[in-house]
mmCIF file of C-alpha atoms and ligand atoms in Angstrom:
data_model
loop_
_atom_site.group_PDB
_atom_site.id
_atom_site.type_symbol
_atom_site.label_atom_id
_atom_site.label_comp_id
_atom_site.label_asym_id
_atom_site.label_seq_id
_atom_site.Cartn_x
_atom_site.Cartn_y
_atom_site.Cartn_z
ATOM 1 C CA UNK V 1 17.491 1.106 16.297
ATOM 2 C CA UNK V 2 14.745 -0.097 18.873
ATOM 3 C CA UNK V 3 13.712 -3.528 17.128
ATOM 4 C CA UNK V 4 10.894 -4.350 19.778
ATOM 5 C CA UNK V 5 9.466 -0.874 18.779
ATOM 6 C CA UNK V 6 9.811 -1.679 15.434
ATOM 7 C CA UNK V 7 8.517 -5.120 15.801
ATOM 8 C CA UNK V 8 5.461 -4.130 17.934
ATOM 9 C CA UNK V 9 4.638 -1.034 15.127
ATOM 10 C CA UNK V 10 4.740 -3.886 12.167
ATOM 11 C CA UNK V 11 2.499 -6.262 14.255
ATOM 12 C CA UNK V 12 -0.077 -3.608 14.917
ATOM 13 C CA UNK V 13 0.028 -2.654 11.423
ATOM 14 C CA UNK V 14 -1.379 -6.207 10.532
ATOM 15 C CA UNK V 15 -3.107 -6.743 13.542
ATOM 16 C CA UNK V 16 -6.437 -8.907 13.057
ATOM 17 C CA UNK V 17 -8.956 -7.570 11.546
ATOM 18 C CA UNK V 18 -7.226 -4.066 10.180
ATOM 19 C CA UNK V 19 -5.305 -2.881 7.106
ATOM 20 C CA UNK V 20 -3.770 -0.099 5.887
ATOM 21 C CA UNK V 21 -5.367 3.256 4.192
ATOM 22 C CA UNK V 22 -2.761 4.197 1.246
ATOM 23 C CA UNK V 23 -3.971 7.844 1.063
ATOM 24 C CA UNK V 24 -0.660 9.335 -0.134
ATOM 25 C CA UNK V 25 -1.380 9.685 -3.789
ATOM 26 C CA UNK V 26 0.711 13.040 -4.705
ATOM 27 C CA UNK V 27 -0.851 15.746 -5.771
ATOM 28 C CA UNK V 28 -0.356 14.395 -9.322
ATOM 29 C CA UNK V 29 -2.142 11.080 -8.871
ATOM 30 C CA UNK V 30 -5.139 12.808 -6.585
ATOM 31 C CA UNK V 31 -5.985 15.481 -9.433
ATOM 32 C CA UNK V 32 -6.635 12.353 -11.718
ATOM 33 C CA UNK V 33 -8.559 10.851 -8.911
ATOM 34 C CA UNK V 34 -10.527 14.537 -8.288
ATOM 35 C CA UNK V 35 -10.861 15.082 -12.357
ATOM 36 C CA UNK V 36 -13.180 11.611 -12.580
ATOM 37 C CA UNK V 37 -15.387 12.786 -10.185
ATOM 38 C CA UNK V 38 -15.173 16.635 -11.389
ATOM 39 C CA UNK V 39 -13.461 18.446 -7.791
ATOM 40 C CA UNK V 40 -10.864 20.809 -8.509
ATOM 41 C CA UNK V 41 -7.916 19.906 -6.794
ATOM 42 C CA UNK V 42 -6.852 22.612 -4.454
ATOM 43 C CA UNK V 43 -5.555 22.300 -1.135
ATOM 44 C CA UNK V 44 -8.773 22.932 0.719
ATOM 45 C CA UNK V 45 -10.525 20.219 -0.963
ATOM 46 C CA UNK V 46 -7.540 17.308 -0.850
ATOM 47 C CA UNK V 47 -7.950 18.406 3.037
ATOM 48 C CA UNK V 48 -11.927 18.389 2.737
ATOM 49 C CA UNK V 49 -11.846 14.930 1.151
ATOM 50 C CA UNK V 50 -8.674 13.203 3.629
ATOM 51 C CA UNK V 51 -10.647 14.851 6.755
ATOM 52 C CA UNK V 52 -13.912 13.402 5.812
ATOM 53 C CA UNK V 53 -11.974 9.866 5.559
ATOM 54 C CA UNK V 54 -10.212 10.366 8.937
ATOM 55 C CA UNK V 55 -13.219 11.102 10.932
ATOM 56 C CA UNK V 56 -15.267 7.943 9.741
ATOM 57 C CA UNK V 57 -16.217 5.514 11.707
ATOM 58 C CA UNK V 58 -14.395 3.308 9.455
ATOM 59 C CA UNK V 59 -11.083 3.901 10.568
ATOM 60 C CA UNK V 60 -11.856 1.613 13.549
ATOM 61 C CA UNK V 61 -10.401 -1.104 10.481
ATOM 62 C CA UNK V 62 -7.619 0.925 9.895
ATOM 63 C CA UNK V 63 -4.109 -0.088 11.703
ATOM 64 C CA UNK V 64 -2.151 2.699 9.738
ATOM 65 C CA UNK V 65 -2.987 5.590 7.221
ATOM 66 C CA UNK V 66 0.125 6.355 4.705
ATOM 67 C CA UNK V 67 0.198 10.307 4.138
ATOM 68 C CA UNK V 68 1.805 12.689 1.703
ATOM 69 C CA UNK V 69 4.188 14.889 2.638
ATOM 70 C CA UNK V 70 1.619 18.020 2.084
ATOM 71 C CA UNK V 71 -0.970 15.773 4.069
ATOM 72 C CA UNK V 72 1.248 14.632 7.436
ATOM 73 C CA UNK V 73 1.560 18.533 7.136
ATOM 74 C CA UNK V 74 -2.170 19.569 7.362
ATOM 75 C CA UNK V 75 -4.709 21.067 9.804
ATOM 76 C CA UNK V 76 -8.030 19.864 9.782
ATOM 77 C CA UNK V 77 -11.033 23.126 9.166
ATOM 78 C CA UNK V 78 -11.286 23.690 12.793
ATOM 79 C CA UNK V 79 -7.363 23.753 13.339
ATOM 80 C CA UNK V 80 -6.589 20.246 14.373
ATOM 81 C CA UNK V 81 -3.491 17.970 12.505
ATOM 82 C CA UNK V 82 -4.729 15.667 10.026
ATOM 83 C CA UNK V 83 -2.217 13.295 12.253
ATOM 84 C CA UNK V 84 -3.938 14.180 15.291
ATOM 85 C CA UNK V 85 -7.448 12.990 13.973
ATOM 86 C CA UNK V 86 -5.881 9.876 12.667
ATOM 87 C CA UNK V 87 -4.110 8.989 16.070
ATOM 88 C CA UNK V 88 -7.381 9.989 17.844
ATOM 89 C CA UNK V 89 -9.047 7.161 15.941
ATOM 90 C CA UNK V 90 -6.196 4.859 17.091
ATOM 91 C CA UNK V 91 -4.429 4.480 13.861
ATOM 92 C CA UNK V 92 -0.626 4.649 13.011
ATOM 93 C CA UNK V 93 0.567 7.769 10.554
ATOM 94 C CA UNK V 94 2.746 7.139 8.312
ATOM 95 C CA UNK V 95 4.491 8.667 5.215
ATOM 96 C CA UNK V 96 5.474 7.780 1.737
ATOM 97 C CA UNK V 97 8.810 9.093 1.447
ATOM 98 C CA UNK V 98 10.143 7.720 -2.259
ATOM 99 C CA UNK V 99 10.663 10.607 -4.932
ATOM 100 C CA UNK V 100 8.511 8.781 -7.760
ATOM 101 C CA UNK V 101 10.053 6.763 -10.939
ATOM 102 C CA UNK V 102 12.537 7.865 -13.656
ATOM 103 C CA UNK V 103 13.543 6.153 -17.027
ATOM 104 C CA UNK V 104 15.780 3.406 -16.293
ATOM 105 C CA UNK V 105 19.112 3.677 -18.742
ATOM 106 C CA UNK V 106 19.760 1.269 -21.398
ATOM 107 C CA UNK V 107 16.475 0.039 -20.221
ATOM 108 C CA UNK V 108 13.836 0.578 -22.266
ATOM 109 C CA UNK V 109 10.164 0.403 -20.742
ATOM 110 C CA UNK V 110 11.649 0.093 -17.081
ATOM 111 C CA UNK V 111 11.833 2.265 -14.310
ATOM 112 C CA UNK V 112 13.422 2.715 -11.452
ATOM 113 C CA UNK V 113 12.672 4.901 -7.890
ATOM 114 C CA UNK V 114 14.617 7.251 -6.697
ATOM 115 C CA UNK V 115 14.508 9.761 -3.477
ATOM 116 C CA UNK V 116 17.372 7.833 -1.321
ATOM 117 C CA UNK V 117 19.478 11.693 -1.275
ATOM 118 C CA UNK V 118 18.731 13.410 1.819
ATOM 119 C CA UNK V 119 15.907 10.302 3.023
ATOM 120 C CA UNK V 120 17.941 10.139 6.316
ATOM 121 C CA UNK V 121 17.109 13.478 7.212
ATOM 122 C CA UNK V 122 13.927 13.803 5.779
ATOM 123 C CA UNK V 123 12.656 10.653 7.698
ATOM 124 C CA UNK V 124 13.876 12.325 11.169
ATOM 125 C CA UNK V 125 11.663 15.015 9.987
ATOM 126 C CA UNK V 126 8.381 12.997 9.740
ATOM 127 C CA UNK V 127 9.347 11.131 12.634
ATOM 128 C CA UNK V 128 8.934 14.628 14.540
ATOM 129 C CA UNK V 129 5.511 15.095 12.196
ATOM 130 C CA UNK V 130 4.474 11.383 14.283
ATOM 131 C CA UNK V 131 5.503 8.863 11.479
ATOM 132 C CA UNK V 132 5.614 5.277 13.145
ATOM 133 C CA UNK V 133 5.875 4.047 8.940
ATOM 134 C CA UNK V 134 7.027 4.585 5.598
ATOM 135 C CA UNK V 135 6.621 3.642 1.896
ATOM 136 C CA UNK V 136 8.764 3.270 -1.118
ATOM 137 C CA UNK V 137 7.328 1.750 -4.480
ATOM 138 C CA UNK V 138 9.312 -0.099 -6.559
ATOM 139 C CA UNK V 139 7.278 -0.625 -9.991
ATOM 140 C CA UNK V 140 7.908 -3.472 -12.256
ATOM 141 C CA UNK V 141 6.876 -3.422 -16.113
ATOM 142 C CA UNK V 142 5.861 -6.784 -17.599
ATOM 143 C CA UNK V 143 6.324 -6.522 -21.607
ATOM 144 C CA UNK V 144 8.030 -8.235 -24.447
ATOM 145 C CA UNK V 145 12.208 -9.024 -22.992
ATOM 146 C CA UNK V 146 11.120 -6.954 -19.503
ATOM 147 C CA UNK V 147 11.520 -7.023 -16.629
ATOM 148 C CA UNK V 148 15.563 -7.022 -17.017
ATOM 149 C CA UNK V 149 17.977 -8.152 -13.957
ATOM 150 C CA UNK V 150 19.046 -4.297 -14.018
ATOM 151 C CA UNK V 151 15.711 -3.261 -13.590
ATOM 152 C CA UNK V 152 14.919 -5.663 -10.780
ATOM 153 C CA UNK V 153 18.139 -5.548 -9.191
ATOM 154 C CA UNK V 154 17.963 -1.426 -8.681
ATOM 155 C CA UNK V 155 14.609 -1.187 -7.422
ATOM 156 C CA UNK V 156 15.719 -4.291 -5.108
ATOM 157 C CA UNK V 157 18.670 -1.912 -3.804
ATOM 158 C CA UNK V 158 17.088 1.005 -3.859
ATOM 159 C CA UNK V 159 14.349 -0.575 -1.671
ATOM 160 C CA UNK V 160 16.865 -2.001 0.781
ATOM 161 C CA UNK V 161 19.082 1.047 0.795
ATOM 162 C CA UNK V 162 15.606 2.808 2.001
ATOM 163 C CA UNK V 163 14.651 0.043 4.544
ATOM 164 C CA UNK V 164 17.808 0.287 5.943
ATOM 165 C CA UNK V 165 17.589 3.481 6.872
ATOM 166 C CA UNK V 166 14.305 3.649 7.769
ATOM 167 C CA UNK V 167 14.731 1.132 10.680
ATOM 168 C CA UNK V 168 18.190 3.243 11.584
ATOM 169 C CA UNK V 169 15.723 6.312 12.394
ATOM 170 C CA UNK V 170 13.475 3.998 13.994
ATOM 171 C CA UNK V 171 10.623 3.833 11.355
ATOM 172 C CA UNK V 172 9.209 0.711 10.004
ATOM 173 C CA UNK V 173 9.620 0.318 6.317
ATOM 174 C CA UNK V 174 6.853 -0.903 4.403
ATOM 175 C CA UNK V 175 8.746 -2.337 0.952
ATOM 176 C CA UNK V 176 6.701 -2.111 -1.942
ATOM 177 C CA UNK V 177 7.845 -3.677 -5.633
ATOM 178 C CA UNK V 178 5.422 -3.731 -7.258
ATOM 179 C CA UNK V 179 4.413 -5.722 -10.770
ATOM 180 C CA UNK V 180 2.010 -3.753 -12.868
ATOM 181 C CA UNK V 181 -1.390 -5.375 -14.135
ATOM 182 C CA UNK V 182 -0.812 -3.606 -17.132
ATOM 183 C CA UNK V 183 -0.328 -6.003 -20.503
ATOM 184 C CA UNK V 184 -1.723 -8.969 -21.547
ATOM 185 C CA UNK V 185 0.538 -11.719 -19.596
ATOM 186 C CA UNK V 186 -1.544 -14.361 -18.299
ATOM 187 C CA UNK V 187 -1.111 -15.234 -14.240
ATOM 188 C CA UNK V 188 1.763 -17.895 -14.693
ATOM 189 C CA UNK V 189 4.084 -14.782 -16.193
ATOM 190 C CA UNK V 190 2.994 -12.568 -13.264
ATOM 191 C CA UNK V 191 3.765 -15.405 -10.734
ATOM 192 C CA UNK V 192 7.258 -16.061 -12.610
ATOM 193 C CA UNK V 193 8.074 -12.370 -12.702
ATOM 194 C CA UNK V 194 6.961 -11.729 -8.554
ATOM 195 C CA UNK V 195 9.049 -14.815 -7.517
ATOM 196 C CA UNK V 196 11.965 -12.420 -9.343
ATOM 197 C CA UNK V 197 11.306 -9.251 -7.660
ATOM 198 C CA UNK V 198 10.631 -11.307 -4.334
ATOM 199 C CA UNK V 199 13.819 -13.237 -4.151
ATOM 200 C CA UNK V 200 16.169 -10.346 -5.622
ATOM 201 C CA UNK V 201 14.216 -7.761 -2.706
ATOM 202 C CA UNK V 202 15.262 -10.369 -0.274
ATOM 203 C CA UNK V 203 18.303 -11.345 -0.989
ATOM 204 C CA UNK V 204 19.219 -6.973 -1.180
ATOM 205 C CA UNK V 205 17.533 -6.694 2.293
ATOM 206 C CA UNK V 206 19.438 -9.205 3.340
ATOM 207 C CA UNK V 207 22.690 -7.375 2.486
ATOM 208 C CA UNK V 208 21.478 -4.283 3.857
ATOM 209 C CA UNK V 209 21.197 -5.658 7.202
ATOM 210 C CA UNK V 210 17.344 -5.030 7.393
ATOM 211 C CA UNK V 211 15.739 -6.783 10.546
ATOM 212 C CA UNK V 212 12.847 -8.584 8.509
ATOM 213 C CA UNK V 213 10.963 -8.840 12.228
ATOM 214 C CA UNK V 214 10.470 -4.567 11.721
ATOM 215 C CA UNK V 215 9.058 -4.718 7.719
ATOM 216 C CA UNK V 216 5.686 -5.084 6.445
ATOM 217 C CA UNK V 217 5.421 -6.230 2.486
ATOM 218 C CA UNK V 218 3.323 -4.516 0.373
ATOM 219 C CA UNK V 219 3.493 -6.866 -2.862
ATOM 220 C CA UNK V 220 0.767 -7.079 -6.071
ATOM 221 C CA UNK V 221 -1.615 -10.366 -5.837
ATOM 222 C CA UNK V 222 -0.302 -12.686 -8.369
ATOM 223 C CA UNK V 223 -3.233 -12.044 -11.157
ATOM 224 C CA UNK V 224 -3.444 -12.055 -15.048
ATOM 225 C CA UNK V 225 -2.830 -8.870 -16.948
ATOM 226 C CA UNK V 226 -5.409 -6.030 -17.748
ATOM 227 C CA UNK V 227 -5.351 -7.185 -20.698
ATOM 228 C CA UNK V 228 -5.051 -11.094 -20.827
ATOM 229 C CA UNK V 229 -8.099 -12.883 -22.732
ATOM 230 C CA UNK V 230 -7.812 -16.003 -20.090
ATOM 231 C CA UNK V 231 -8.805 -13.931 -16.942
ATOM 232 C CA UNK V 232 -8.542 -16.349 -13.382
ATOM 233 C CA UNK V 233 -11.011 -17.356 -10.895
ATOM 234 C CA UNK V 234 -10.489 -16.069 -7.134
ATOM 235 C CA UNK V 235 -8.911 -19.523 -6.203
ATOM 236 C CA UNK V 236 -6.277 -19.369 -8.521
ATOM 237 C CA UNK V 237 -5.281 -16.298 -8.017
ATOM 238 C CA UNK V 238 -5.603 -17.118 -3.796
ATOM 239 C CA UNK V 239 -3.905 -20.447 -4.065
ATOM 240 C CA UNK V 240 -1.022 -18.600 -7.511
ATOM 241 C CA UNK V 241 -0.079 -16.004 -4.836
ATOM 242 C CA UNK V 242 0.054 -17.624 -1.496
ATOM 243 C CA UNK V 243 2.801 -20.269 -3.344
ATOM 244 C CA UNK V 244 4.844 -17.454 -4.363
ATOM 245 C CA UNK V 245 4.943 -15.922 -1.288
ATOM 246 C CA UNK V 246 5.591 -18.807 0.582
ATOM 247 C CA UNK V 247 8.537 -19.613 -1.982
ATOM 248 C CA UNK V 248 9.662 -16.433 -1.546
ATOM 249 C CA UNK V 249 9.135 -14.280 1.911
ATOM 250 C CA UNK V 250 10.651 -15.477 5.140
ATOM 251 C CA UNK V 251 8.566 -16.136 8.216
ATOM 252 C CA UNK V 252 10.244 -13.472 10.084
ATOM 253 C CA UNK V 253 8.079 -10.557 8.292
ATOM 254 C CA UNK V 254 5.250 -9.990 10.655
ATOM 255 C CA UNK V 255 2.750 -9.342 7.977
ATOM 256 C CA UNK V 256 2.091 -8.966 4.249
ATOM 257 C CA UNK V 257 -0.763 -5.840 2.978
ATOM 258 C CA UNK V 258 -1.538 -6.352 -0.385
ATOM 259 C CA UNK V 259 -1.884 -3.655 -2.841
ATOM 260 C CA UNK V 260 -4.932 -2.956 -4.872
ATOM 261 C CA UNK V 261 -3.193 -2.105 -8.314
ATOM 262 C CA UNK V 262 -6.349 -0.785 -10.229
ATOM 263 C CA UNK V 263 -8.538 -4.870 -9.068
ATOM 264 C CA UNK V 264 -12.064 -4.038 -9.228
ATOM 265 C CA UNK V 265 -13.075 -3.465 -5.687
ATOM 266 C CA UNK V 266 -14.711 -6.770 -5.221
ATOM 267 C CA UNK V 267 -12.063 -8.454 -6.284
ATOM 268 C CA UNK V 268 -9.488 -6.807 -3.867
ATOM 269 C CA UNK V 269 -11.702 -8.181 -1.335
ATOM 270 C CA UNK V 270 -12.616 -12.038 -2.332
ATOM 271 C CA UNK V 271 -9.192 -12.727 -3.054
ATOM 272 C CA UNK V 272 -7.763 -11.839 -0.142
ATOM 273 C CA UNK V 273 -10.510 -13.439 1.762
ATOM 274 C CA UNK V 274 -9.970 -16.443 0.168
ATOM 275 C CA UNK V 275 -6.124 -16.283 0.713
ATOM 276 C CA UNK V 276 -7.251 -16.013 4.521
ATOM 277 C CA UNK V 277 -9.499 -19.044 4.163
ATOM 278 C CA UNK V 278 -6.589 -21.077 2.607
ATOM 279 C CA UNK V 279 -4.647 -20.186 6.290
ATOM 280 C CA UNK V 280 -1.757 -22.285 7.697
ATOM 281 C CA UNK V 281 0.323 -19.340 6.378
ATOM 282 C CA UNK V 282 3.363 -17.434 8.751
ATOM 283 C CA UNK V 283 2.724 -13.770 7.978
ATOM 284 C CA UNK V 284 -0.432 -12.192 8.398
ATOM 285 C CA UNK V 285 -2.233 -11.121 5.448
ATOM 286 C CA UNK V 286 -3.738 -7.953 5.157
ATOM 287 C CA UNK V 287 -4.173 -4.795 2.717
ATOM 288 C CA UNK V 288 -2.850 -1.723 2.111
ATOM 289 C CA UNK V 289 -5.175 -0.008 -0.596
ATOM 290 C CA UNK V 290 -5.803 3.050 -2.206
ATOM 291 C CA UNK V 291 -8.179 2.577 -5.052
ATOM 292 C CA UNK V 292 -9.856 -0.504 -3.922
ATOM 293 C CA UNK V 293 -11.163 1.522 -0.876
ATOM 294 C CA UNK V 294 -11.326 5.274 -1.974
ATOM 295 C CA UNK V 295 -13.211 4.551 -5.717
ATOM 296 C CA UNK V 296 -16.755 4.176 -3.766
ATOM 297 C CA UNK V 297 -16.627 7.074 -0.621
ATOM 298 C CA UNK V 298 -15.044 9.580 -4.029
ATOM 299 C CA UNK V 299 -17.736 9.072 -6.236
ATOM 300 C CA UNK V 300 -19.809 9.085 -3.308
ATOM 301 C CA UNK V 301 -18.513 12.685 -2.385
ATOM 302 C CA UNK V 302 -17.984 14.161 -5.580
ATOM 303 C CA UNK V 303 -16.773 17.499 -3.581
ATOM 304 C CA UNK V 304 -20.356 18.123 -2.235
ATOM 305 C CA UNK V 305 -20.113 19.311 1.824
ATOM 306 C CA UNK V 306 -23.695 17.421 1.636
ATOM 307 C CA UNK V 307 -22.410 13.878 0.680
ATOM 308 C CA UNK V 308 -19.831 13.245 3.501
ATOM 309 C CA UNK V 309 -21.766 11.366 5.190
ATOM 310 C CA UNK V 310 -22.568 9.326 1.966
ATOM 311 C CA UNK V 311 -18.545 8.958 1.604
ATOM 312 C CA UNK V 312 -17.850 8.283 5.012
ATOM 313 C CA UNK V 313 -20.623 5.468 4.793
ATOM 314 C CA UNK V 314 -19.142 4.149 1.253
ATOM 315 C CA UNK V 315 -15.978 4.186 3.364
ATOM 316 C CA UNK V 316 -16.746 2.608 5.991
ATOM 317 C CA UNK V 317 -18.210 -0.251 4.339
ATOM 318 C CA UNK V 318 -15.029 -1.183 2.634
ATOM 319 C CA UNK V 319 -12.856 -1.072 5.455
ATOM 320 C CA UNK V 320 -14.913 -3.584 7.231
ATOM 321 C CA UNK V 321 -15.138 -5.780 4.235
ATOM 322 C CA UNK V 322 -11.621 -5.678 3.870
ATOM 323 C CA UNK V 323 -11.372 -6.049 7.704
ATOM 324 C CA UNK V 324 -13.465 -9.286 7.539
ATOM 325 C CA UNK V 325 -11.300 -10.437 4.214
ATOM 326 C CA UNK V 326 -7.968 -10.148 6.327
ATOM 327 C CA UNK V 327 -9.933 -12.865 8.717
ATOM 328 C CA UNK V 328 -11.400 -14.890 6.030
ATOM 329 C CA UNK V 329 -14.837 -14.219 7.199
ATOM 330 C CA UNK V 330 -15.880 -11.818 4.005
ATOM 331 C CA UNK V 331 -19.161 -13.478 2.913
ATOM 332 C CA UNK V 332 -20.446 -11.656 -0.888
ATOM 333 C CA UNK V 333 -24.146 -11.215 0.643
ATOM 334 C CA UNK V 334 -22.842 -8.905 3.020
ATOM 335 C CA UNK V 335 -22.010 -6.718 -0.050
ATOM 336 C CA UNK V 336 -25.416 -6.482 -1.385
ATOM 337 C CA UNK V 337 -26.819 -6.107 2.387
ATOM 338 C CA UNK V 338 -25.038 -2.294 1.663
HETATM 339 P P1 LIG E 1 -3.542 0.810 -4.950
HETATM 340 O O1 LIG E 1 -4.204 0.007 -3.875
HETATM 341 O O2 LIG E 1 -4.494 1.772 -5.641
HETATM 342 O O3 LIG E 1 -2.736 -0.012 -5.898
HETATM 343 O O4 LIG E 1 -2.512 1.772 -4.235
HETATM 344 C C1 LIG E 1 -1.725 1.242 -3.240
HETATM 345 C C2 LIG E 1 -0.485 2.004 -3.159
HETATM 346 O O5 LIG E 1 -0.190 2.609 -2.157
HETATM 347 C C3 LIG E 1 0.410 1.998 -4.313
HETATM 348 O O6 LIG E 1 1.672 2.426 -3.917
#
């Protein structure tokens, strides 16, 4: 393991002003994604759509794009890797290399990720394909009696098990548990239940021997439920999640990318802005979205060859307003200026 490669990889990953690109939904997840804006999903448009991101300007906000394993695997229309574009615009490739959830025993409502047979070889493999990064998701289910200790102990081992070896095969691991949005908890119950999953992912990373100085954390903001009535303002959700994290994550991790987790788009943005304009904090705090910055360039490009541009431009726009977010200098008239 080359720590100081590792190290230098998780610092550019959060480095000011950029954020991650989570474009690794699996073919599952992006047919959803195509069927809302009526595409087909077939191979040539998944490329179509991940080129047209990959050559926008925007990606000059973009430390690191996480792939799928058909994507790290693609050739652009005129022949070049997808990976190749994406380094050409001076971002890090990675690859999401967890197998998905299954139906946690004895544990009903919960789930746990698997996808740790074989990772050892399989990350050697992207390495080769020019994977600097990786990503496991843990998901945790708020609900009546859940989440259990079984439930947030496995995906706490499972996702030190996988950071372990990523950082043996000199890849940084980007750990992921995440707590769903979906019920009708209010913010205190989401804070409780992150401070869980936060200390029980620590302590297991801990016993795994993971170097925290070569992670990134990709964690959920601390917010109310989809469903809650009581719905909270951007400070409290700012000021709810920064004291979990700081109760929780250890100043060696170099940065922390938030994930969107189905937040409107705005709100991804003005609450990490205004976690940025708190400040005083040890990690860096950036993103690492999918939806909040692929909803606007899809619907934009609605698998027309005439509306890339449009997408690229929808794009764009997000990345820098996320970009200014991670430095707490997002400003909402420089939304409506788009
Ligand atoms: P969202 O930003 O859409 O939650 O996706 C991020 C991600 O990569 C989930 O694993």
């Amino acid at each position: 393991m080359d720590l100081a490669e590792l190290n230098r990889v998780a610092n550019a990953m959060v480095a000011p002003g950029r954020g991650v690109l989570a474009a690794d939904e699996s073919s599952g997840t992006i047919k959803k994604r195509f069927e809302v804006i009526g595409v087909e999903c077939t191979e040539d448009n998944r490329r179509d759509y991940r080129e047209l991101l990959f050559r926008s300007k925007g990606m000059a906000n973009i430390s690191g794009v996480i792939l799928y394993d058909e994507t790290i695997r693609q050739k652009a229309k005129d022949g070049t890797p997808l990976v190749k574009l994406i380094e050409q615009a001076g971002t890090l490739p990675g690859i999401k290399v967890d197998k998905g959830i299954h139906a946690l025993p004895f544990c009903p409502g919960e789930v746990v990720t698997e996808g740790l047979d074989g990772l050892r070889e399989r990350l050697a493999e992207y390495r080769g394909l020019g994977a600097k990064f990786a990503k496991w998701r843990a998901v945790i289910t708020i609900g009546a009696g859940i989440p259990t200790h079984a439930c947030v102990n496995a995906n706490a081992h499972a996702l030190a098990r996988y950071a372990a070896l990523c950082q043996d095969e000199d890849i940084v691991p980007i750990v992921e548990p995440e707590v769903m949005m979906d019920g009708d908890h209010d913010i205190d119950r989401c804070a409780e239940v992150t401070e869980f999953a936060l200390k029980l992912l620590y302590e297991q990373l801990y016993y795994a021997k993971v170097k925290l100085e070569g992670t990134v954390l990709k964690p959920n903001m601390v917010v109310a439920g989809k469903a809650c009535a009581k719905q909270p303002s951007v400070a409290e959700v700012a000021e709810k999640t920064i004291r979990v994290l700081k109760e929780c994550v250890p100043a060696a991790v170099p940065g922390i990318a938030f994930l969107s987790g189905g937040q409107s788009e705005l709100d991804a943005t003005a609450r990490l802005d205004a976690m940025n304009k708190i400040g005083g904090l040890p990690w860096k705090l950036s993103f690492s979205y999918s939806r909040a910055l692929q909803a606007a360039p899809q619907k934009a490009w609605a698998g027309k060859a005439e509306n890339v541009e449009a997408a690229q431009n929808a794009f764009s726009h997000r990345a820098q307003m996320n970009s200014l977010a991670s430095r707490g200098e997002w400003k909402p008239e420089l939304e409506k200026a788009a």
